[in-house]
PDB file of C-alpha atoms in Angstrom:
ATOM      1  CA  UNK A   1     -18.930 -16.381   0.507  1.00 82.00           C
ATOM      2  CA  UNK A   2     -19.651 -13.612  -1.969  1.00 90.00           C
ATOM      3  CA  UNK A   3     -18.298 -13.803  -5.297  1.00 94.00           C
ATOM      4  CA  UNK A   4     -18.099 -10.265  -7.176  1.00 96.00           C
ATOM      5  CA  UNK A   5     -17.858 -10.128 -10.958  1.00 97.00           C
ATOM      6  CA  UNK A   6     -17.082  -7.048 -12.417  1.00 97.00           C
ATOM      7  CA  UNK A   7     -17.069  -5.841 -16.823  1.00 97.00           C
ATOM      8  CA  UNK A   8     -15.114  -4.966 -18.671  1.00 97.00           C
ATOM      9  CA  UNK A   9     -11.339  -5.470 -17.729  1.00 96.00           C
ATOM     10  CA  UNK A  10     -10.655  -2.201 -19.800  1.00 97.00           C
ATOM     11  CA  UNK A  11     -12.871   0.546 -21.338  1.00 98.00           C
ATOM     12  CA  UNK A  12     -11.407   2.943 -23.470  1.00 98.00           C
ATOM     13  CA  UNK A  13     -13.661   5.916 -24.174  1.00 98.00           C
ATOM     14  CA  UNK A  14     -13.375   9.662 -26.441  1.00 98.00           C
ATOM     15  CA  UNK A  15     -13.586  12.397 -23.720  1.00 97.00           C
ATOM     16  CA  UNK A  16     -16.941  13.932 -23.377  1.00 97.00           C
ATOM     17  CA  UNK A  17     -18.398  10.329 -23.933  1.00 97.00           C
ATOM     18  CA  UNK A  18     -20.095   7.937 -21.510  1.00 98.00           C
ATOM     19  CA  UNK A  19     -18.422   5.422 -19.582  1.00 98.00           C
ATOM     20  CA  UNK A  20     -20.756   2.388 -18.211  1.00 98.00           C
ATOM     21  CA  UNK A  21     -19.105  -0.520 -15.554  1.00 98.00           C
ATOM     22  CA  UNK A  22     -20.929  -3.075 -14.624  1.00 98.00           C
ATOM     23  CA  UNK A  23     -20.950  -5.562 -11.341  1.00 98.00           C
ATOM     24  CA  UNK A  24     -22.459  -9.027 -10.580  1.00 98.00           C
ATOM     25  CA  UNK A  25     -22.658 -10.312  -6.907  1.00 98.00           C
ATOM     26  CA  UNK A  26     -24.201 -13.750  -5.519  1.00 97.00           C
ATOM     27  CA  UNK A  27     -25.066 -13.262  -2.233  1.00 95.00           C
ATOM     28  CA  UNK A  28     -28.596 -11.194  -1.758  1.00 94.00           C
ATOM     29  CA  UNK A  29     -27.370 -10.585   1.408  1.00 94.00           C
ATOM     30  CA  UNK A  30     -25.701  -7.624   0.825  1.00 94.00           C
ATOM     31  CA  UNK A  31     -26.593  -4.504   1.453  1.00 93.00           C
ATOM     32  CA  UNK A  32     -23.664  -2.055   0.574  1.00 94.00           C
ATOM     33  CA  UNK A  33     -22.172  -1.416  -2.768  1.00 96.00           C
ATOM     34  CA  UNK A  34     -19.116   0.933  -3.174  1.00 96.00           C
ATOM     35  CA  UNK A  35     -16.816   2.219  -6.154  1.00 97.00           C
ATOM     36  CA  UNK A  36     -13.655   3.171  -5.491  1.00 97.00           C
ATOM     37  CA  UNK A  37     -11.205   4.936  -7.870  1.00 97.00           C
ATOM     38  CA  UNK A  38      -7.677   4.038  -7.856  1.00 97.00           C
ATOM     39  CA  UNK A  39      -4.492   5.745  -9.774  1.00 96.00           C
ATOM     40  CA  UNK A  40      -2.018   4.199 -11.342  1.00 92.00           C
ATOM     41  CA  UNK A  41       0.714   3.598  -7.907  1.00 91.00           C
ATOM     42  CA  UNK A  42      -2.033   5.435  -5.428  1.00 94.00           C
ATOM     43  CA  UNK A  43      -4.523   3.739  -3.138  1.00 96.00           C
ATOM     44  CA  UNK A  44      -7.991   3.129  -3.733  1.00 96.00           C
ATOM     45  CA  UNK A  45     -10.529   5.882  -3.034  1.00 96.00           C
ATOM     46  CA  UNK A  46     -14.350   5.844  -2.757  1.00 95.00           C
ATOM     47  CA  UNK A  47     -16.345   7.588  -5.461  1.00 97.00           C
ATOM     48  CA  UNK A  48     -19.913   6.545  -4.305  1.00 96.00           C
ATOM     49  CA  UNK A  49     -21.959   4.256  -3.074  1.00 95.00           C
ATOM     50  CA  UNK A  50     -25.569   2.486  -2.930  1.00 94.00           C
ATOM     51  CA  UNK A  51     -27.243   1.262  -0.016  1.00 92.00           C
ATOM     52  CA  UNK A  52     -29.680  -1.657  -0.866  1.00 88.00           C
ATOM     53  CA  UNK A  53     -32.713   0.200   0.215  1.00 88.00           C
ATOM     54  CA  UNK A  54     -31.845   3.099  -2.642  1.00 85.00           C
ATOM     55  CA  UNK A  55     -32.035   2.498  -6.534  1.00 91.00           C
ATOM     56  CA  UNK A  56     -30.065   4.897  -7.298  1.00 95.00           C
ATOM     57  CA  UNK A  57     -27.543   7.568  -6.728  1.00 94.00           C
ATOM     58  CA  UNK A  58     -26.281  10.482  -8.224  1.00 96.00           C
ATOM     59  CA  UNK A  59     -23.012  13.125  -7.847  1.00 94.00           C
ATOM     60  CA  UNK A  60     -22.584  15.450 -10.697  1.00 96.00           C
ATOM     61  CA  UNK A  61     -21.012  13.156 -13.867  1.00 97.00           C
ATOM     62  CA  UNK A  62     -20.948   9.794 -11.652  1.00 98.00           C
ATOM     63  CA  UNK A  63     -23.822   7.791 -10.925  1.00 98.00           C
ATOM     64  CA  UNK A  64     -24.481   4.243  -9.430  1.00 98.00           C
ATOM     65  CA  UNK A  65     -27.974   2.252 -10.137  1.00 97.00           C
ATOM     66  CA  UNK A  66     -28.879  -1.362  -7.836  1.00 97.00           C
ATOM     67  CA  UNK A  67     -30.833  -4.313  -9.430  1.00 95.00           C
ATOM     68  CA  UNK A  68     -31.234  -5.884  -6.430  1.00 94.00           C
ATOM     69  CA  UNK A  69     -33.804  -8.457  -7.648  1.00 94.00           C
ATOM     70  CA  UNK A  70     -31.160  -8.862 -10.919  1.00 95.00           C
ATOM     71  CA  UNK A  71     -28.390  -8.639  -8.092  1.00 96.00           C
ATOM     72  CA  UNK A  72     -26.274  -6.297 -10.031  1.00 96.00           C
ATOM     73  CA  UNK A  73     -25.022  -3.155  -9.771  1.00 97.00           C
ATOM     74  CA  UNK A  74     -23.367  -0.396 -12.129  1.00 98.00           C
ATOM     75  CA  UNK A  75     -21.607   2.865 -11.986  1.00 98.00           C
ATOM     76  CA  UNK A  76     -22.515   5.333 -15.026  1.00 98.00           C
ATOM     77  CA  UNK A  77     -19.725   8.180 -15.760  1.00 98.00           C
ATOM     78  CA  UNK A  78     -20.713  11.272 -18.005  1.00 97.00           C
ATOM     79  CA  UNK A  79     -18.814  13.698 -19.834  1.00 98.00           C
ATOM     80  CA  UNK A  80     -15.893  11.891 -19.465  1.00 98.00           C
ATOM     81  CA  UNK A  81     -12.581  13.945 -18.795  1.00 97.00           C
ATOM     82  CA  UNK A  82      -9.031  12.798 -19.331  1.00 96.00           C
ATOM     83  CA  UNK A  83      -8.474  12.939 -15.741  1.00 96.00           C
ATOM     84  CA  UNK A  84     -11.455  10.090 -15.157  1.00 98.00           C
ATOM     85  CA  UNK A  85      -8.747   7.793 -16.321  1.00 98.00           C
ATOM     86  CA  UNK A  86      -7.862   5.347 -13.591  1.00 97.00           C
ATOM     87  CA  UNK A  87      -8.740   1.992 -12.666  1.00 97.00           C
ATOM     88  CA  UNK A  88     -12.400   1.314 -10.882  1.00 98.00           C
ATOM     89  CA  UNK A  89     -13.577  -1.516  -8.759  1.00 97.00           C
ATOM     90  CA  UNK A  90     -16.821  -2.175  -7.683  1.00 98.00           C
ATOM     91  CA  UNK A  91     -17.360  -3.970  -3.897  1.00 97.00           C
ATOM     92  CA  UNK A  92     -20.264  -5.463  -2.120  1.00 96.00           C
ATOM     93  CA  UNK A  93     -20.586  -5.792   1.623  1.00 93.00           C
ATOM     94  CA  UNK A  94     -22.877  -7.659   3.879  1.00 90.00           C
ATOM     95  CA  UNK A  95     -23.452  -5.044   7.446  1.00 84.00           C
ATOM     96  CA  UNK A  96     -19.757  -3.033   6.702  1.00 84.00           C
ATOM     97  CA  UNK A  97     -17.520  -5.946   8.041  1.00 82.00           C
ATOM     98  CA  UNK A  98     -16.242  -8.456   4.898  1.00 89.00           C
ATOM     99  CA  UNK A  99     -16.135  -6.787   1.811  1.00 93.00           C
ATOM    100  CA  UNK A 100     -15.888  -8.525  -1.668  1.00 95.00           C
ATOM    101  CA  UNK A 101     -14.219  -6.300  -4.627  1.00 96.00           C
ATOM    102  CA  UNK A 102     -14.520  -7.377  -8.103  1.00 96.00           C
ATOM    103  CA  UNK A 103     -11.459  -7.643 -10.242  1.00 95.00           C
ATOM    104  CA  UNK A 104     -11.355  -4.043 -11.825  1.00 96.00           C
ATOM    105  CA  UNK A 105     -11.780  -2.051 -15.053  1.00 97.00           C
ATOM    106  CA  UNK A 106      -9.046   0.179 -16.701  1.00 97.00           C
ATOM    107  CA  UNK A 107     -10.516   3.077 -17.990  1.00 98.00           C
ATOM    108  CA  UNK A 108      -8.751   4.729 -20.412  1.00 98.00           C
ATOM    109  CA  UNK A 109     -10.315   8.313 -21.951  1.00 98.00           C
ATOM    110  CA  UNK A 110      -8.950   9.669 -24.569  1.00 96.00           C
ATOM    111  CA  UNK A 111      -8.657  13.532 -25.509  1.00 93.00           C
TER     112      UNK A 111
ATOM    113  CA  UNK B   1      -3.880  14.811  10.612  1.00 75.00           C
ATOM    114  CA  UNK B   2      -1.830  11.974   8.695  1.00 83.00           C
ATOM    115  CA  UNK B   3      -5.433   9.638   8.109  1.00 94.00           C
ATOM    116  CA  UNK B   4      -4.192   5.905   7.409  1.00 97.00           C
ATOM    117  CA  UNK B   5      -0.101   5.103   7.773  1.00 97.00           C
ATOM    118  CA  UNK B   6       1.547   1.817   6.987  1.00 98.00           C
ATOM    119  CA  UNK B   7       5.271   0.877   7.525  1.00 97.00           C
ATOM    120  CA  UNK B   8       7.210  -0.350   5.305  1.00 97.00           C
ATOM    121  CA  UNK B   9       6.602   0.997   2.188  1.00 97.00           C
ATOM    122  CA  UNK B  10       8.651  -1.667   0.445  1.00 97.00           C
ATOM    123  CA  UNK B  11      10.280  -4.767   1.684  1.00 97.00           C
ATOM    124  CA  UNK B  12      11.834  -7.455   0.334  1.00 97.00           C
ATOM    125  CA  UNK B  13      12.021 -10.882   2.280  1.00 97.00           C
ATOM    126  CA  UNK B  14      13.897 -14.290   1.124  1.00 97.00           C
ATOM    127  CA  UNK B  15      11.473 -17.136   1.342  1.00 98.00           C
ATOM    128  CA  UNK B  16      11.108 -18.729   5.316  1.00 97.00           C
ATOM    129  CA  UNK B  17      11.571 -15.163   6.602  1.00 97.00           C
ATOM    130  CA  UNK B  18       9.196 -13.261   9.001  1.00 97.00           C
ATOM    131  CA  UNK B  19       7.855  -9.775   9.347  1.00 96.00           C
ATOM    132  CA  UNK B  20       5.405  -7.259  10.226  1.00 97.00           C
ATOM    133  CA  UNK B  21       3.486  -4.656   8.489  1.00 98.00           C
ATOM    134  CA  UNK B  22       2.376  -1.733  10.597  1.00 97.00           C
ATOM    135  CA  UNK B  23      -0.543  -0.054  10.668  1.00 98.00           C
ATOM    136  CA  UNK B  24      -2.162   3.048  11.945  1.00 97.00           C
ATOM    137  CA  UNK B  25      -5.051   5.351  11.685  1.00 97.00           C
ATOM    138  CA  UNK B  26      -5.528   8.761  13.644  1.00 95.00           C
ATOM    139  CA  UNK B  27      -9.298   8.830  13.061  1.00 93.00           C
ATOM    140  CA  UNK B  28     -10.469   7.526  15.723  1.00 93.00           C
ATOM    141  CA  UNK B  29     -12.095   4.400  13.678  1.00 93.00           C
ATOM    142  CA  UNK B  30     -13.417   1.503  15.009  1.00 93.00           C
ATOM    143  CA  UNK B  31     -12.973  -0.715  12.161  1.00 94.00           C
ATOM    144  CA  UNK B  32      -9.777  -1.856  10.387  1.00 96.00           C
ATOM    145  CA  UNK B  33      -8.965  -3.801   7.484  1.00 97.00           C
ATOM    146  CA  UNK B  34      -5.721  -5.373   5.942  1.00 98.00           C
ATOM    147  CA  UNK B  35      -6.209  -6.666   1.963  1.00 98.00           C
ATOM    148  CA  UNK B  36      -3.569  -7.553  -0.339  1.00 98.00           C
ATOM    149  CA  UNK B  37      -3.717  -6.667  -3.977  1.00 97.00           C
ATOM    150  CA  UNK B  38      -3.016  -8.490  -7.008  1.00 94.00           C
ATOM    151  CA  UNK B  39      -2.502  -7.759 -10.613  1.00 84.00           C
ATOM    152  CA  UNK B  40      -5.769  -8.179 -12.158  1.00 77.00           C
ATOM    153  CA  UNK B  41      -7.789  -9.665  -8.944  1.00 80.00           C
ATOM    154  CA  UNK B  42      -8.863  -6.581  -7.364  1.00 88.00           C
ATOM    155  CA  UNK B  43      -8.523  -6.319  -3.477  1.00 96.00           C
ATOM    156  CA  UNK B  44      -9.155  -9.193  -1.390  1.00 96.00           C
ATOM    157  CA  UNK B  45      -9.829  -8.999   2.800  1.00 96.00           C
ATOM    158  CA  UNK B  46      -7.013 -10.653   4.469  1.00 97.00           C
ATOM    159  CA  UNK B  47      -8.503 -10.097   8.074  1.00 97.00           C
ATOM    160  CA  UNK B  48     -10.599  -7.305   9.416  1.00 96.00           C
ATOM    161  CA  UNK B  49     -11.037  -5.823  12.704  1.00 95.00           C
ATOM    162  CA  UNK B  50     -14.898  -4.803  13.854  1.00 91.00           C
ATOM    163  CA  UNK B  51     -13.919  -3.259  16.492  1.00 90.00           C
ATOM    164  CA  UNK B  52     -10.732  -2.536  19.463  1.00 89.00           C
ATOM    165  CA  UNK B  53     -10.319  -5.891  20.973  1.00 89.00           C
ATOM    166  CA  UNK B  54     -11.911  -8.392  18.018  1.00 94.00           C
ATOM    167  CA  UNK B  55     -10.018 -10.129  14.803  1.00 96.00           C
ATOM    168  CA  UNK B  56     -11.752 -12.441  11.938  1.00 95.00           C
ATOM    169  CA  UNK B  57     -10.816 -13.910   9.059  1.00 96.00           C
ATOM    170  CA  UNK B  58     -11.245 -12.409   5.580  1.00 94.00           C
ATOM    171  CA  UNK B  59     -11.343 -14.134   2.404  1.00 92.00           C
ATOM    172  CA  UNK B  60      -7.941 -15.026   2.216  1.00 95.00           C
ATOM    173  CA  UNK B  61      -6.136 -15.717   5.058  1.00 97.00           C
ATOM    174  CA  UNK B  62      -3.811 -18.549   5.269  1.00 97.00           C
ATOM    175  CA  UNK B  63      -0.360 -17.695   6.200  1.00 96.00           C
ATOM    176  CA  UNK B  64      -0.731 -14.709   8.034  1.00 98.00           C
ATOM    177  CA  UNK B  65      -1.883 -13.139  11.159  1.00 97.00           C
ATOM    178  CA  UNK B  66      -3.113 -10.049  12.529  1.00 97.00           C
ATOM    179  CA  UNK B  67      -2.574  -7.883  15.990  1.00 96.00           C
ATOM    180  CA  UNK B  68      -5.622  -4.994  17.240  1.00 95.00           C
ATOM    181  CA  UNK B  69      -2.542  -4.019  19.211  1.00 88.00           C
ATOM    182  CA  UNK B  70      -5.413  -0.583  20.565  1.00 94.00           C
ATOM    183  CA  UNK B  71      -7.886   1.330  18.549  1.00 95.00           C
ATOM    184  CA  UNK B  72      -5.035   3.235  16.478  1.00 96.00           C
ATOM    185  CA  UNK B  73      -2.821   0.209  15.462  1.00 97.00           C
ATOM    186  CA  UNK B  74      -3.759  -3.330  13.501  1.00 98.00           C
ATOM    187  CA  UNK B  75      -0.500  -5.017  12.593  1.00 97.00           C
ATOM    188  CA  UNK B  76      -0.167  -7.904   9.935  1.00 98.00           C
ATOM    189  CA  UNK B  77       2.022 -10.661  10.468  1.00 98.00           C
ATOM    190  CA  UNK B  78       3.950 -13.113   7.647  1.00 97.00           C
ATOM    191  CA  UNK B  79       5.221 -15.752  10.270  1.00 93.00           C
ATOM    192  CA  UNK B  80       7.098 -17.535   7.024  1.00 96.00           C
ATOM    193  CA  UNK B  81       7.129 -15.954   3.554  1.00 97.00           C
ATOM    194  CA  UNK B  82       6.181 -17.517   0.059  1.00 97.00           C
ATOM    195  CA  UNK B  83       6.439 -15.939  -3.138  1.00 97.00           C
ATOM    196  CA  UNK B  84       3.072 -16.262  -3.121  1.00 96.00           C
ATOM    197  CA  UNK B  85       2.473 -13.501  -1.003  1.00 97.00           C
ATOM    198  CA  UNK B  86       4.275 -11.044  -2.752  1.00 97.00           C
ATOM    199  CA  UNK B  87       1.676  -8.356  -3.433  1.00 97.00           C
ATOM    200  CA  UNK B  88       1.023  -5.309  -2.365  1.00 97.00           C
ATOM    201  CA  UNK B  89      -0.739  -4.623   0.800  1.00 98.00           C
ATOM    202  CA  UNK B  90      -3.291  -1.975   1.825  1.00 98.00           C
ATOM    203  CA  UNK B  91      -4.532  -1.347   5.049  1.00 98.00           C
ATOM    204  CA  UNK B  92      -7.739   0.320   5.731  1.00 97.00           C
ATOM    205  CA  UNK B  93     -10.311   1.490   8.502  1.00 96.00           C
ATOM    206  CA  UNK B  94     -13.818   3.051   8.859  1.00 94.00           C
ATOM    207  CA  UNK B  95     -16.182   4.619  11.257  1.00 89.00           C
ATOM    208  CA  UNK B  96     -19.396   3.059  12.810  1.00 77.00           C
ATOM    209  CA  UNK B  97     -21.312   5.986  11.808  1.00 72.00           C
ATOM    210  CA  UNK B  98     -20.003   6.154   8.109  1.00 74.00           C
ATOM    211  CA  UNK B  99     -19.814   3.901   5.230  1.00 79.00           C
ATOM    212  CA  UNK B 100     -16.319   5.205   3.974  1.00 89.00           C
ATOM    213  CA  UNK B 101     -13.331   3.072   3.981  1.00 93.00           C
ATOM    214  CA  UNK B 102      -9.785   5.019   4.210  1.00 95.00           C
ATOM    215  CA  UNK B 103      -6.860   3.340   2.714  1.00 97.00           C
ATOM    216  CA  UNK B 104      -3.169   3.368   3.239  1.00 97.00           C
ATOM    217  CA  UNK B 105      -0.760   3.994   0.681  1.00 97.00           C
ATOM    218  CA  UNK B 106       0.077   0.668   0.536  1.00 97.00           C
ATOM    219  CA  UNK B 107       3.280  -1.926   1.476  1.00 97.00           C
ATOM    220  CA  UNK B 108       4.645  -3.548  -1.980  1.00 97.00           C
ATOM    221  CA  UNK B 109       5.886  -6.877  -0.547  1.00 97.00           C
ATOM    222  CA  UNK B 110       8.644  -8.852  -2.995  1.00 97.00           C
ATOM    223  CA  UNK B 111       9.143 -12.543  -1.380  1.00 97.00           C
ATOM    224  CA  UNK B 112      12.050 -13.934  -3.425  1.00 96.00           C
TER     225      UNK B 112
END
């Protein structure tokens, strides 16, 4: 099966600065990346996502770039805000049915 | 418009004993997903439904089984509890035509 690795456990950033999380996956087969966002006690929620056929993606301060020859993926937060603070975990999915999430990064931003 | 709901919130089971999460989605999805959630592991797909009518395994299925009971409802079943399956438990579902998964808010399952 797919095996998703995901870096770093935590991040702990100044607010305003960049954050950078990066993803590993092993099957090329895959051909849907998501990030979801999830509070401390809250459920997971998507942030964005990459199809295999895109390079990249962009909403306002959050962006997601696909190496698919490299088979990684990464998601790029700007301006970080206090509120950005949350844990984030990366998935990969082969046609929408089993999806693989790597282990998750604590962000921590600092005001 | 409630989105995803699960039932129990919390539950707490002595070891050898059986239940049932509940799950439902008023979204008229066609796909539905149960994954359990461990400290520092991320989520992991406990078995997924493609579509009304059709179960399959996920990565981590041992010890538990699942219902597509109609398009609205995809129940999870603990026929014996272990402490290893205390976690907590998200159920999920998406539509065809999107790539968005919508989670529950989640069952926190204590087997002592």
């Amino acid at each position: 099966g797919e095996n998703v690795e995901q870096h770093p456990s935590t991040l702990s950033v100044q607010e305003g600065d960049s954050a950078v999380i990066k993803c590993t996956y092993s099957d090329s087969a895959s051909n849907y990346f998501p990030w979801y966002k999830q509070e401390l006690g809250k459920r997971p929620q998507l942030i964005i996502d990459i199809r295999s056929n895109v390079g990249e993606k962009k909403d306002q301060r959050i962006a997601v770039t696909l190496n698919k020859t490299a088979k990684h993926f990464s998601l790029h937060i700007t301006e970080t805000q206090p509120e950005d603070s949350a844990v984030y975990f990366c998935a990969a999915s082969k046609n929408f049915n089993k999806f693989y999430f790597g282990s998750g990064t604590k962000l921590n931003v600092k005001p | 418009n409630a989105g995803v709901t699960q039932t129990p919130k919390f539950q707490v089971l002595k070891t050898g004993q059986s239940m049932t999460l509940q799950c439902a989605q008023d979204m008229n999805h066609n796909s539905m997903y149960w994954y359990r959630q461990d400290p520092g592991m991320g989520l992991r797909l406990i078995y997924y439904s493609a579509s009304e009518g059709t179960t399959d395994k996920g990565e981590v299925p041992n010890g538990y089984n699942v219902s597509r009971l109609n398009k609205r409802e995809f129940s999870l079943r603990l026929e014996s509890a272990a402490p290893s399956q205390t976690s907590v438990y998200f159920c999920a579902s998406r539509q065809f035509s999107y790539n968005e998964q919508f989670f529950g808010p989640g069952t926190r399952l204590t087997v002592l």
